[in-house]
């Protein structure tokens, strides 16, 4: 043992130099929790009365071992000597410095490390987004739901956009045929082969209808979708936040702008005036790919079919269910290549925050604000008492595979529109899409969302409880007393009848 060794045990122990001087120890005289420190330095003297930062005592207490000048010094933590007390925390060295590295590949400014080493969020993950036109919009697409019930409102919007705002208007081919006799020279249409190029010509979209029309607009444009303003002219309209009565004001605000961001001001290069815009919500979509099992097609091996998988983009949810089969679905769910669960249920749903208030909430899932970056994992009628819905981060990459020993095939449905059958061994891969759906807000993201769940679901509504009032409280006590008396009389009459 070296000269700087510090030995600690349940009883006092010395080095080999003290072994010959140790006398037999009785349990009555032994003292627990003693530390023996060797003298610091080769000369046997103690440096400043401490060794390795611990105070050293010259003698062990009455009846104990006495240390020689060249031997070890005994320190007793149980001693009442103030010099023997440990140092306070304020005298400890400063903790190590650290970094926070993010792997999103875009920025590293949200998490900060203070000089003291404390971790903090510099800002919320998402803030308000403002759409500002760099140049005035020139062309708008107007969609309406099928049928003739909204033809009057449809024509009024077309005339306002063309005659008063001076814009070119694009309509669907079946609506353009109806408008031919109205002499609207500013109205154009497109052909089926032009759908892939519409996003490069249309500045924004106007929807006259309900939520289904917004899903239709998303399917028309595919990945690149212009901003959408929706007017409530449908049955429910959770995503339609603008009243048609004020359509002139709303459309004028979209074209010319009506709001500014206090912390981010843009100035026009032409006249130096602040540029105004409208608040938008970037609604996350899911990117889904169907992979077919190659072994089932006689290709040999347990692989996937060669070629590109069939891909879909969904705004609300993708549902994998048993369809019309009488058996439970058996679906193997993996995340990043790791099996996380096996679903035995009618099916399973992966929803976006926008779709959380659609089929997801009917299946018992949570309602999530559309700006929260998340994927909702919701089982549909699981044959289990402990299979609850969960919310996953948006970077999760999920693989839903039909088990090889499943009793039946499954049906996958995308936004309630397109459906495909999946056999045993087939799989669907789901991840966050890089292409959001930009919707124009009436007020802002949070105000519009709470207004929608209160208007459509009557969220949190109940009869308000009355304040405590002496007269009302006395009347309530009288009612309870009369009720108790009535119950007592009924009990007495039943006893007498039995007797």
Short mmCIF file of C-alpha atoms in Angstrom, two decimals:
data_model
loop_
_atom_site.label_atom_id
_atom_site.label_comp_id
_atom_site.label_asym_id
_atom_site.label_seq_id
_atom_site.Cartn_x
_atom_site.Cartn_y
_atom_site.Cartn_z
CA UNK A 1 0.00 0.00 0.00
CA UNK A 2 1.34 3.40 -0.95
CA UNK A 3 1.73 6.34 1.38
CA UNK A 4 -1.33 8.11 -0.03
CA UNK A 5 -3.73 5.19 0.33
CA UNK A 6 -7.04 5.80 2.11
CA UNK A 7 -8.57 2.62 3.47
CA UNK A 8 -12.18 2.57 4.72
CA UNK A 9 -14.12 -0.31 6.26
CA UNK A 10 -16.73 -1.09 8.89
CA UNK A 11 -13.99 -1.19 11.57
CA UNK A 12 -10.71 0.70 11.88
CA UNK A 13 -7.92 -0.98 9.97
CA UNK A 14 -4.24 -0.17 9.92
CA UNK A 15 -1.45 -0.91 7.50
CA UNK A 16 1.08 -3.70 7.92
CA UNK A 17 3.29 -1.40 10.03
CA UNK A 18 0.64 -1.33 12.73
CA UNK A 19 -0.23 -5.01 12.63
CA UNK A 20 2.33 -5.88 15.32
CA UNK A 21 1.05 -3.18 17.67
CA UNK A 22 -2.62 -4.16 17.35
CA UNK A 23 -3.95 -5.70 20.51
CA UNK A 24 -6.93 -8.00 20.75
CA UNK A 25 -10.10 -6.04 20.21
CA UNK A 26 -13.30 -6.62 22.10
CA UNK A 27 -16.68 -5.86 20.63
CA UNK A 28 -17.39 -3.44 23.44
CA UNK A 29 -14.38 -1.27 22.63
CA UNK A 30 -14.53 -1.45 18.83
CA UNK A 31 -15.89 1.61 17.03
CA UNK A 32 -17.44 1.43 13.57
CA UNK A 33 -16.92 3.75 10.60
CA UNK A 34 -13.27 4.70 11.20
CA UNK A 35 -10.88 5.74 8.43
CA UNK A 36 -7.12 5.36 8.63
CA UNK A 37 -5.05 7.67 6.42
CA UNK A 38 -1.36 7.13 5.75
CA UNK A 39 0.89 10.09 6.28
CA UNK A 40 1.35 12.20 3.15
CA UNK A 41 4.89 12.64 1.93
CA UNK A 42 8.00 10.55 2.31
CA UNK A 43 9.18 12.21 5.50
CA UNK A 44 6.15 11.07 7.42
CA UNK A 45 4.89 14.58 8.15
CA UNK A 46 1.33 15.62 7.36
CA UNK A 47 0.86 18.37 4.82
CA UNK A 48 -1.42 21.08 6.29
CA UNK A 49 -2.96 18.48 8.54
CA UNK A 50 -4.78 16.79 5.62
CA UNK A 51 -4.23 13.94 3.24
CA UNK A 52 -6.04 13.71 -0.08
CA UNK A 53 -8.37 16.47 1.04
CA UNK A 54 -9.41 14.76 4.32
CA UNK A 55 -8.39 16.12 7.75
CA UNK A 56 -5.99 13.94 9.67
CA UNK A 57 -6.19 13.32 13.43
CA UNK A 58 -3.09 12.91 15.58
CA UNK A 59 -4.55 10.26 17.83
CA UNK A 60 -7.48 7.84 17.78
CA UNK A 61 -9.45 8.57 21.02
CA UNK A 62 -8.99 7.32 24.52
CA UNK A 63 -8.04 3.69 24.65
CA UNK A 64 -7.51 3.55 20.89
CA UNK A 65 -4.42 3.12 18.79
CA UNK A 66 -1.86 5.89 18.89
CA UNK A 67 -0.18 6.73 15.62
CA UNK A 68 3.57 7.21 15.43
CA UNK A 69 5.12 10.25 13.87
CA UNK A 70 6.18 8.17 10.87
CA UNK A 71 3.09 5.98 10.84
CA UNK A 72 -0.43 6.43 9.68
CA UNK A 73 -2.78 9.04 11.10
CA UNK A 74 -6.24 7.94 12.18
CA UNK A 75 -9.26 10.12 11.33
CA UNK A 76 -12.61 9.57 12.92
CA UNK A 77 -15.66 10.81 10.99
CA UNK A 78 -17.66 10.55 14.16
CA UNK A 79 -15.49 13.16 15.85
CA UNK A 80 -17.10 16.46 16.83
CA UNK A 81 -14.04 18.40 15.73
CA UNK A 82 -15.19 21.07 13.18
CA UNK A 83 -11.99 20.63 11.23
CA UNK A 84 -12.94 17.01 10.58
CA UNK A 85 -16.26 17.92 8.82
CA UNK A 86 -16.45 17.39 5.01
CA UNK A 87 -16.27 20.37 2.70
CA UNK A 88 -19.54 22.03 1.62
CA UNK A 89 -20.86 21.72 -1.93
CA UNK A 90 -19.93 25.31 -2.79
CA UNK A 91 -16.26 24.30 -2.58
CA UNK A 92 -16.61 21.47 -5.11
CA UNK A 93 -15.19 21.89 -8.62
CA UNK A 94 -17.48 23.09 -11.41
CA UNK A 95 -19.24 20.30 -13.33
CA UNK A 96 -18.11 19.36 -16.81
CA UNK A 97 -19.19 21.30 -19.86
CA UNK A 98 -21.45 19.63 -22.43
CA UNK A 99 -23.06 20.05 -25.83
CA UNK A 100 -26.47 19.20 -27.27
CA UNK A 101 -26.29 17.79 -30.80
CA UNK A 102 -29.46 17.36 -32.87
CA UNK A 103 -29.69 14.87 -35.70
CA UNK A 104 -32.57 16.39 -37.69
CA UNK A 105 -30.06 17.64 -40.24
CA UNK A 106 -31.52 21.14 -40.44
CA UNK A 107 -30.88 23.24 -37.34
CA UNK A 108 -29.52 23.11 -33.81
CA UNK A 109 -30.87 26.32 -32.34
CA UNK A 110 -33.81 25.12 -30.26
CA UNK A 111 -31.93 23.51 -27.36
CA UNK A 112 -29.38 25.68 -25.57
CA UNK A 113 -26.81 25.00 -22.87
CA UNK A 114 -26.35 27.77 -20.33
CA UNK A 115 -22.89 28.64 -18.95
CA UNK A 116 -23.95 26.96 -15.71
CA UNK A 117 -24.60 23.73 -17.59
CA UNK A 118 -28.38 23.89 -17.39
CA UNK A 119 -30.40 22.72 -20.41
CA UNK A 120 -33.14 24.98 -21.75
CA UNK A 121 -35.48 25.31 -24.71
CA UNK A 122 -34.77 28.53 -26.57
CA UNK A 123 -38.20 28.57 -28.23
CA UNK A 124 -41.24 26.37 -28.90
CA UNK A 125 -40.83 23.74 -31.58
CA UNK A 126 -43.24 25.54 -33.94
CA UNK A 127 -44.49 29.08 -34.03
CA UNK A 128 -47.03 30.97 -36.13
CA UNK A 129 -46.43 30.81 -39.88
CA UNK A 130 -47.32 33.73 -42.14
CA UNK A 131 -47.88 33.37 -45.87
CA UNK A 132 -46.63 36.49 -47.70
CA UNK A 133 -46.79 36.86 -51.48
CA UNK A 134 -43.54 38.06 -53.00
CA UNK A 135 -45.52 39.02 -56.11
CA UNK A 136 -49.27 39.41 -56.40
CA UNK A 137 -51.07 36.08 -57.09
CA UNK A 138 -52.44 35.77 -60.61
CA UNK A 139 -54.33 32.47 -60.87
CA UNK A 140 -56.63 30.68 -58.42
CA UNK A 141 -58.42 27.35 -58.59
CA UNK A 142 -62.02 27.16 -57.33
CA UNK A 143 -63.54 23.81 -56.32
CA UNK A 144 -67.04 23.00 -55.16
CA UNK A 145 -68.65 19.81 -53.96
CA UNK A 146 -70.58 17.70 -56.42
CA UNK A 147 -74.13 18.67 -57.33
CA UNK A 148 -75.93 21.87 -58.20
CA UNK A 149 -76.92 23.01 -54.70
CA UNK A 150 -73.96 25.43 -54.45
CA UNK A 151 -74.03 26.71 -58.03
CA UNK A 152 -75.19 30.20 -57.01
CA UNK A 153 -72.42 30.62 -54.42
CA UNK A 154 -69.96 29.15 -56.90
CA UNK A 155 -70.78 31.69 -59.62
CA UNK A 156 -70.63 34.59 -57.14
CA UNK A 157 -67.11 33.63 -56.08
CA UNK A 158 -66.00 33.26 -59.70
CA UNK A 159 -67.33 36.71 -60.62
CA UNK A 160 -65.70 38.38 -57.61
CA UNK A 161 -62.30 36.81 -58.31
CA UNK A 162 -62.39 37.67 -62.02
CA UNK A 163 -64.18 41.03 -62.14
CA UNK A 164 -63.10 42.70 -58.89
CA UNK A 165 -59.76 41.08 -58.09
CA UNK A 166 -58.68 40.66 -61.72
CA UNK A 167 -57.53 37.04 -61.40
CA UNK A 168 -57.59 34.09 -63.78
CA UNK A 169 -59.70 31.23 -62.41
CA UNK A 170 -59.25 27.50 -63.00
CA UNK A 171 -62.19 25.12 -62.55
CA UNK A 172 -62.67 21.39 -63.00
CA UNK A 173 -63.66 20.16 -66.48
CA UNK A 174 -67.18 19.04 -65.51
CA UNK A 175 -67.90 22.48 -63.99
CA UNK A 176 -66.42 24.33 -66.96
CA UNK A 177 -68.96 22.69 -69.25
CA UNK A 178 -71.78 24.15 -67.14
CA UNK A 179 -70.27 27.67 -67.15
CA UNK A 180 -69.88 28.01 -70.92
CA UNK A 181 -73.01 30.11 -71.36
CA UNK A 182 -72.16 32.65 -68.60
CA UNK A 183 -69.58 34.62 -70.62
CA UNK A 184 -66.75 34.36 -68.12
CA UNK A 185 -63.63 34.89 -70.19
CA UNK A 186 -61.32 34.67 -67.19
CA UNK A 187 -62.33 31.07 -66.40
CA UNK A 188 -60.08 28.26 -67.66
CA UNK A 189 -59.99 24.50 -67.22
CA UNK A 190 -57.45 21.71 -67.63
CA UNK A 191 -57.16 18.24 -69.09
CA UNK A 192 -56.29 15.04 -67.29
CA UNK A 193 -52.74 15.07 -68.63
CA UNK A 194 -52.17 18.55 -67.12
CA UNK A 195 -52.68 17.48 -63.48
CA UNK A 196 -48.96 16.99 -62.93
CA UNK A 197 -48.23 20.62 -63.85
CA UNK A 198 -51.11 22.42 -62.11
CA UNK A 199 -49.08 23.16 -58.98
CA UNK A 200 -46.69 25.35 -61.01
CA UNK A 201 -49.52 27.53 -62.33
CA UNK A 202 -52.08 27.82 -59.49
CA UNK A 203 -51.28 30.24 -56.65
CA UNK A 204 -53.96 29.11 -54.18
CA UNK A 205 -57.16 27.05 -54.03
CA UNK A 206 -60.66 28.03 -52.92
CA UNK A 207 -62.88 25.20 -51.63
CA UNK A 208 -66.66 25.60 -51.34
CA UNK A 209 -67.91 22.59 -49.41
CA UNK A 210 -66.76 20.44 -46.51
CA UNK A 211 -63.74 18.47 -45.34
CA UNK A 212 -64.12 15.92 -48.12
CA UNK A 213 -63.55 18.60 -50.74
CA UNK A 214 -60.23 19.50 -49.12
CA UNK A 215 -59.18 15.84 -49.36
CA UNK A 216 -60.20 15.93 -53.02
CA UNK A 217 -58.00 18.98 -53.61
CA UNK A 218 -55.06 17.19 -52.00
CA UNK A 219 -55.56 14.20 -54.30
CA UNK A 220 -55.66 16.44 -57.41
CA UNK A 221 -52.29 18.06 -56.82
CA UNK A 222 -50.37 15.16 -55.31
CA UNK A 223 -47.16 16.14 -53.55
CA UNK A 224 -46.94 19.88 -54.35
CA UNK A 225 -50.11 21.48 -53.01
CA UNK A 226 -50.84 25.27 -53.11
CA UNK A 227 -52.36 26.99 -50.04
CA UNK A 228 -56.06 26.23 -49.52
CA UNK A 229 -58.82 28.47 -48.15
CA UNK A 230 -62.02 26.56 -47.29
CA UNK A 231 -65.50 27.96 -46.72
CA UNK A 232 -68.05 26.19 -44.53
CA UNK A 233 -70.71 24.94 -46.96
CA UNK A 234 -70.79 21.27 -45.95
CA UNK A 235 -72.36 19.21 -43.18
CA UNK A 236 -69.65 19.25 -40.48
CA UNK A 237 -66.68 21.22 -41.76
CA UNK A 238 -63.97 20.66 -39.16
CA UNK A 239 -61.26 21.91 -41.52
CA UNK A 240 -63.37 24.71 -43.03
CA UNK A 241 -62.80 27.69 -40.77
CA UNK A 242 -64.11 30.56 -42.95
CA UNK A 243 -67.73 31.71 -43.14
CA UNK A 244 -69.08 32.07 -46.66
CA UNK A 245 -71.02 35.21 -45.67
CA UNK A 246 -67.71 37.11 -45.52
CA UNK A 247 -66.13 35.50 -48.58
CA UNK A 248 -65.25 38.86 -50.15
CA UNK A 249 -63.25 40.02 -47.16
CA UNK A 250 -61.52 36.66 -46.75
CA UNK A 251 -60.48 36.43 -50.40
CA UNK A 252 -59.28 40.03 -50.42
CA UNK A 253 -57.18 39.32 -47.33
CA UNK A 254 -55.58 36.31 -49.02
CA UNK A 255 -54.61 38.34 -52.09
CA UNK A 256 -53.46 41.54 -50.35
CA UNK A 257 -52.58 40.29 -46.86
CA UNK A 258 -53.98 41.45 -43.56
CA UNK A 259 -51.56 40.37 -40.81
CA UNK A 260 -47.98 40.89 -39.72
CA UNK A 261 -45.56 39.08 -37.45
CA UNK A 262 -44.23 41.31 -34.69
CA UNK A 263 -40.92 39.43 -34.46
CA UNK A 264 -40.34 39.04 -38.22
CA UNK A 265 -41.07 42.04 -40.42
CA UNK A 266 -40.70 42.02 -44.20
CA UNK A 267 -40.44 45.29 -46.10
CA UNK A 268 -41.33 45.81 -49.74
CA UNK A 269 -38.34 46.66 -51.92
CA UNK A 270 -40.52 48.91 -54.10
CA UNK A 271 -42.02 51.36 -51.60
CA UNK A 272 -40.59 50.27 -48.23
CA UNK A 273 -43.98 49.36 -46.76
CA UNK A 274 -44.29 46.32 -44.47
CA UNK A 275 -45.47 43.24 -46.33
CA UNK A 276 -48.59 41.61 -44.93
CA UNK A 277 -49.87 38.08 -45.26
CA UNK A 278 -52.21 35.49 -43.78
CA UNK A 279 -51.61 32.84 -41.14
CA UNK A 280 -51.37 29.27 -42.41
CA UNK A 281 -51.15 25.81 -40.87
CA UNK A 282 -48.79 23.28 -42.44
CA UNK A 283 -50.72 20.05 -41.98
CA UNK A 284 -48.57 16.95 -41.88
CA UNK A 285 -49.27 14.05 -44.24
CA UNK A 286 -48.22 10.40 -44.13
CA UNK A 287 -46.28 8.71 -46.92
CA UNK A 288 -47.42 5.11 -47.38
CA UNK A 289 -45.86 2.38 -49.54
CA UNK A 290 -47.31 -1.07 -50.26
CA UNK A 291 -44.72 -3.84 -50.57
CA UNK A 292 -45.77 -7.24 -51.91
CA UNK A 293 -44.16 -10.48 -50.75
CA UNK A 294 -41.99 -11.99 -53.50
CA UNK A 295 -42.10 -15.52 -52.07
CA UNK A 296 -45.86 -15.70 -52.62
CA UNK A 297 -45.36 -14.97 -56.33
CA UNK A 298 -42.97 -17.86 -56.87
CA UNK A 299 -39.80 -15.76 -56.94
CA UNK A 300 -38.19 -17.77 -54.16
CA UNK A 301 -36.83 -16.50 -50.91
CA UNK A 302 -38.52 -14.33 -48.31
CA UNK A 303 -38.00 -11.00 -49.99
CA UNK A 304 -40.03 -8.23 -51.62
CA UNK A 305 -41.25 -7.98 -55.18
CA UNK A 306 -38.86 -6.17 -57.49
CA UNK A 307 -39.82 -2.73 -58.76
CA UNK A 308 -41.24 0.39 -57.19
CA UNK A 309 -43.86 0.00 -54.46
CA UNK A 310 -47.29 1.55 -54.80
CA UNK A 311 -47.23 4.88 -52.93
CA UNK A 312 -49.96 7.06 -51.40
CA UNK A 313 -50.08 10.34 -49.49
CA UNK A 314 -52.76 10.65 -46.79
CA UNK A 315 -53.90 13.68 -44.84
CA UNK A 316 -56.15 11.97 -42.28
CA UNK A 317 -55.29 8.31 -41.70
CA UNK A 318 -54.29 4.97 -43.14
CA UNK A 319 -56.36 2.03 -41.84
CA UNK A 320 -55.32 -1.62 -42.00
CA UNK A 321 -58.28 -3.85 -41.09
CA UNK A 322 -59.75 -7.32 -41.57
CA UNK A 323 -62.32 -5.97 -44.02
CA UNK A 324 -65.21 -8.41 -44.56
CA UNK A 325 -63.29 -11.38 -43.11
CA UNK A 326 -64.78 -13.01 -39.99
CA UNK A 327 -61.41 -13.44 -38.25
CA UNK A 328 -59.24 -11.05 -36.28
CA UNK A 329 -56.40 -9.37 -38.08
CA UNK A 330 -52.90 -10.40 -37.07
CA UNK A 331 -50.48 -7.60 -37.92
CA UNK A 332 -46.80 -7.41 -36.99
CA UNK A 333 -45.79 -3.82 -36.28
CA UNK A 334 -42.11 -2.81 -36.45
CA UNK A 335 -40.40 0.53 -35.95
CA UNK A 336 -37.01 1.08 -37.55
CA UNK A 337 -36.69 -2.66 -38.13
CA UNK A 338 -37.55 -3.65 -34.54
CA UNK A 339 -40.74 -5.56 -33.75
CA UNK A 340 -42.76 -3.56 -31.20
CA UNK A 341 -46.09 -5.40 -31.08
CA UNK A 342 -48.44 -7.85 -32.76
CA UNK A 343 -51.91 -6.45 -33.30
CA UNK A 344 -54.80 -8.89 -32.86
CA UNK A 345 -57.84 -6.74 -33.47
CA UNK A 346 -60.28 -5.63 -36.12
CA UNK A 347 -57.41 -3.51 -37.36
CA UNK A 348 -55.01 -0.69 -36.62
CA UNK A 349 -54.93 2.95 -37.67
CA UNK A 350 -52.08 5.41 -38.19
CA UNK A 351 -53.38 8.96 -38.16
CA UNK A 352 -51.96 12.44 -38.52
CA UNK A 353 -52.75 15.23 -36.03
CA UNK A 354 -55.17 16.61 -38.63
CA UNK A 355 -56.86 13.21 -38.83
CA UNK A 356 -56.95 12.83 -35.06
CA UNK A 357 -60.43 14.41 -35.00
CA UNK A 358 -61.80 12.10 -37.73
CA UNK A 359 -61.92 8.27 -37.60
CA UNK A 360 -59.22 8.30 -34.91
CA UNK A 361 -61.35 10.04 -32.27
CA UNK A 362 -64.26 7.71 -33.05
CA UNK A 363 -61.95 4.74 -32.38
CA UNK A 364 -60.93 6.12 -28.99
CA UNK A 365 -57.76 7.98 -29.96
CA UNK A 366 -56.63 11.37 -28.68
CA UNK A 367 -57.33 14.72 -30.29
CA UNK A 368 -54.03 16.36 -31.22
CA UNK A 369 -53.38 19.91 -32.40
CA UNK A 370 -52.37 19.92 -36.10
CA UNK A 371 -49.07 21.68 -35.37
CA UNK A 372 -47.85 18.86 -33.07
CA UNK A 373 -45.34 16.70 -35.00
CA UNK A 374 -46.67 13.22 -34.23
CA UNK A 375 -48.07 9.98 -35.63
CA UNK A 376 -51.06 8.51 -33.80
CA UNK A 377 -51.12 4.73 -33.39
CA UNK A 378 -54.68 3.61 -32.60
CA UNK A 379 -55.89 -0.02 -32.46
CA UNK A 380 -59.41 -0.68 -33.75
CA UNK A 381 -61.45 -2.89 -31.40
CA UNK A 382 -58.42 -4.79 -29.99
CA UNK A 383 -59.10 -8.17 -28.39
CA UNK A 384 -57.22 -7.05 -25.29
CA UNK A 385 -57.94 -5.00 -22.18
CA UNK A 386 -54.52 -3.30 -22.08
CA UNK A 387 -53.95 -2.22 -25.69
CA UNK A 388 -54.28 1.56 -25.55
CA UNK A 389 -53.66 4.16 -28.27
CA UNK A 390 -50.23 5.78 -28.27
CA UNK A 391 -48.71 8.88 -29.86
CA UNK A 392 -45.36 8.48 -31.61
CA UNK A 393 -42.88 11.15 -32.75
CA UNK A 394 -43.02 12.22 -36.37
CA UNK A 395 -39.67 10.61 -37.18
CA UNK A 396 -41.01 7.10 -36.46
CA UNK A 397 -40.89 4.78 -39.49
CA UNK A 398 -43.46 2.02 -39.10
CA UNK A 399 -43.81 -1.27 -40.94
CA UNK A 400 -47.19 -3.03 -40.73
CA UNK A 401 -46.91 -6.60 -42.01
CA UNK A 402 -49.61 -9.25 -42.35
CA UNK A 403 -48.32 -12.20 -40.31
CA UNK A 404 -47.49 -15.44 -42.13
CA UNK A 405 -49.78 -17.38 -39.79
CA UNK A 406 -52.68 -14.90 -40.00
CA UNK A 407 -56.06 -16.52 -40.55
CA UNK A 408 -57.07 -14.08 -43.27
CA UNK A 409 -55.86 -11.29 -45.52
CA UNK A 410 -56.35 -7.60 -44.72
CA UNK A 411 -57.56 -4.44 -46.43
CA UNK A 412 -55.69 -1.15 -46.30
CA UNK A 413 -57.58 2.10 -46.89
CA UNK A 414 -56.06 5.55 -47.49
CA UNK A 415 -58.12 8.54 -46.32
CA UNK A 416 -61.28 6.50 -46.91
CA UNK A 417 -60.80 6.82 -50.68
CA UNK A 418 -58.38 4.24 -52.12
CA UNK A 419 -58.18 0.67 -50.81
CA UNK A 420 -56.01 -2.37 -51.55
CA UNK A 421 -56.01 -5.96 -50.32
CA UNK A 422 -52.91 -7.26 -48.55
CA UNK A 423 -52.17 -10.98 -48.39
CA UNK A 424 -50.00 -12.84 -45.88
CA UNK A 425 -46.47 -11.52 -46.00
CA UNK A 426 -47.43 -8.20 -47.61
CA UNK A 427 -46.39 -5.04 -45.83
CA UNK A 428 -47.13 -1.34 -45.73
CA UNK A 429 -44.43 1.14 -44.73
CA UNK A 430 -45.55 4.44 -43.21
CA UNK A 431 -43.51 7.53 -42.45
CA UNK A 432 -43.96 11.29 -42.29
CA UNK A 433 -44.33 12.88 -45.70
CA UNK A 434 -42.11 15.85 -46.57
CA UNK A 435 -45.07 17.44 -48.39
CA UNK A 436 -47.54 19.18 -46.03
CA UNK A 437 -50.98 20.56 -46.85
CA UNK A 438 -50.95 24.36 -46.28
CA UNK A 439 -54.35 25.63 -45.12
CA UNK A 440 -55.12 29.32 -44.65
CA UNK A 441 -56.31 30.24 -41.15
CA UNK A 442 -59.19 32.48 -40.27
CA UNK A 443 -57.55 33.77 -37.07
CA UNK A 444 -54.52 31.61 -36.20
CA UNK A 445 -53.67 27.96 -35.68
CA UNK A 446 -54.79 27.51 -32.09
CA UNK A 447 -57.85 29.78 -32.19
CA UNK A 448 -59.22 28.03 -35.28
CA UNK A 449 -58.61 24.56 -33.82
CA UNK A 450 -60.38 25.20 -30.53
CA UNK A 451 -63.25 26.89 -32.38
CA UNK A 452 -63.63 23.78 -34.56
CA UNK A 453 -63.71 21.22 -31.73
CA UNK A 454 -66.16 23.37 -29.80
CA UNK A 455 -68.41 23.96 -32.82
CA UNK A 456 -68.32 20.39 -34.18
CA UNK A 457 -67.96 18.28 -31.02
CA UNK A 458 -69.30 20.68 -28.33
CA UNK A 459 -66.03 20.02 -26.53
CA UNK A 460 -66.02 20.67 -22.74
CA UNK A 461 -69.61 21.89 -22.70
CA UNK A 462 -71.73 21.21 -19.61
CA UNK A 463 -74.23 23.02 -17.43
CA UNK A 464 -72.29 25.37 -15.18
CA UNK A 465 -72.57 24.64 -11.50
CA UNK A 466 -74.20 27.36 -9.45
CA UNK A 467 -72.28 29.32 -6.81
CA UNK A 468 -72.87 28.45 -3.17
CA UNK A 469 -75.98 30.28 -1.98
CA UNK A 470 -77.45 30.06 1.51
CA UNK A 471 -81.06 29.81 0.37
CA UNK A 472 -80.32 27.26 -2.34
CA UNK A 473 -78.24 25.22 0.10
CA UNK A 474 -81.07 25.23 2.67
CA UNK A 475 -83.59 24.18 0.04
CA UNK A 476 -81.29 21.35 -1.07
CA UNK A 477 -80.92 20.15 2.51
CA UNK A 478 -84.71 20.12 2.90
CA UNK A 479 -85.04 18.02 -0.25
CA UNK A 480 -82.48 15.54 1.04
CA UNK A 481 -84.19 15.38 4.41
CA UNK A 482 -87.57 14.74 2.81
CA UNK A 483 -86.05 12.05 0.64
CA UNK A 484 -84.49 10.35 3.68
CA UNK A 485 -87.80 10.48 5.56
CA UNK A 486 -89.60 8.93 2.61
CA UNK A 487 -87.09 6.10 2.39
CA UNK A 488 -87.39 5.49 6.14
CA UNK A 489 -91.18 5.30 5.95
CA UNK A 490 -91.00 2.86 3.06
CA UNK A 491 -88.62 0.68 5.06
CA UNK A 492 -90.95 0.72 8.10
CA UNK A 493 -93.97 -0.29 6.02
CA UNK A 494 -92.03 -3.18 4.49
CA UNK A 495 -90.98 -4.38 7.97
CA UNK A 496 -94.56 -4.28 9.20
CA UNK A 497 -95.77 -6.18 6.16
CA UNK A 498 -93.20 -8.91 6.71
CA UNK A 499 -94.21 -9.14 10.39
#
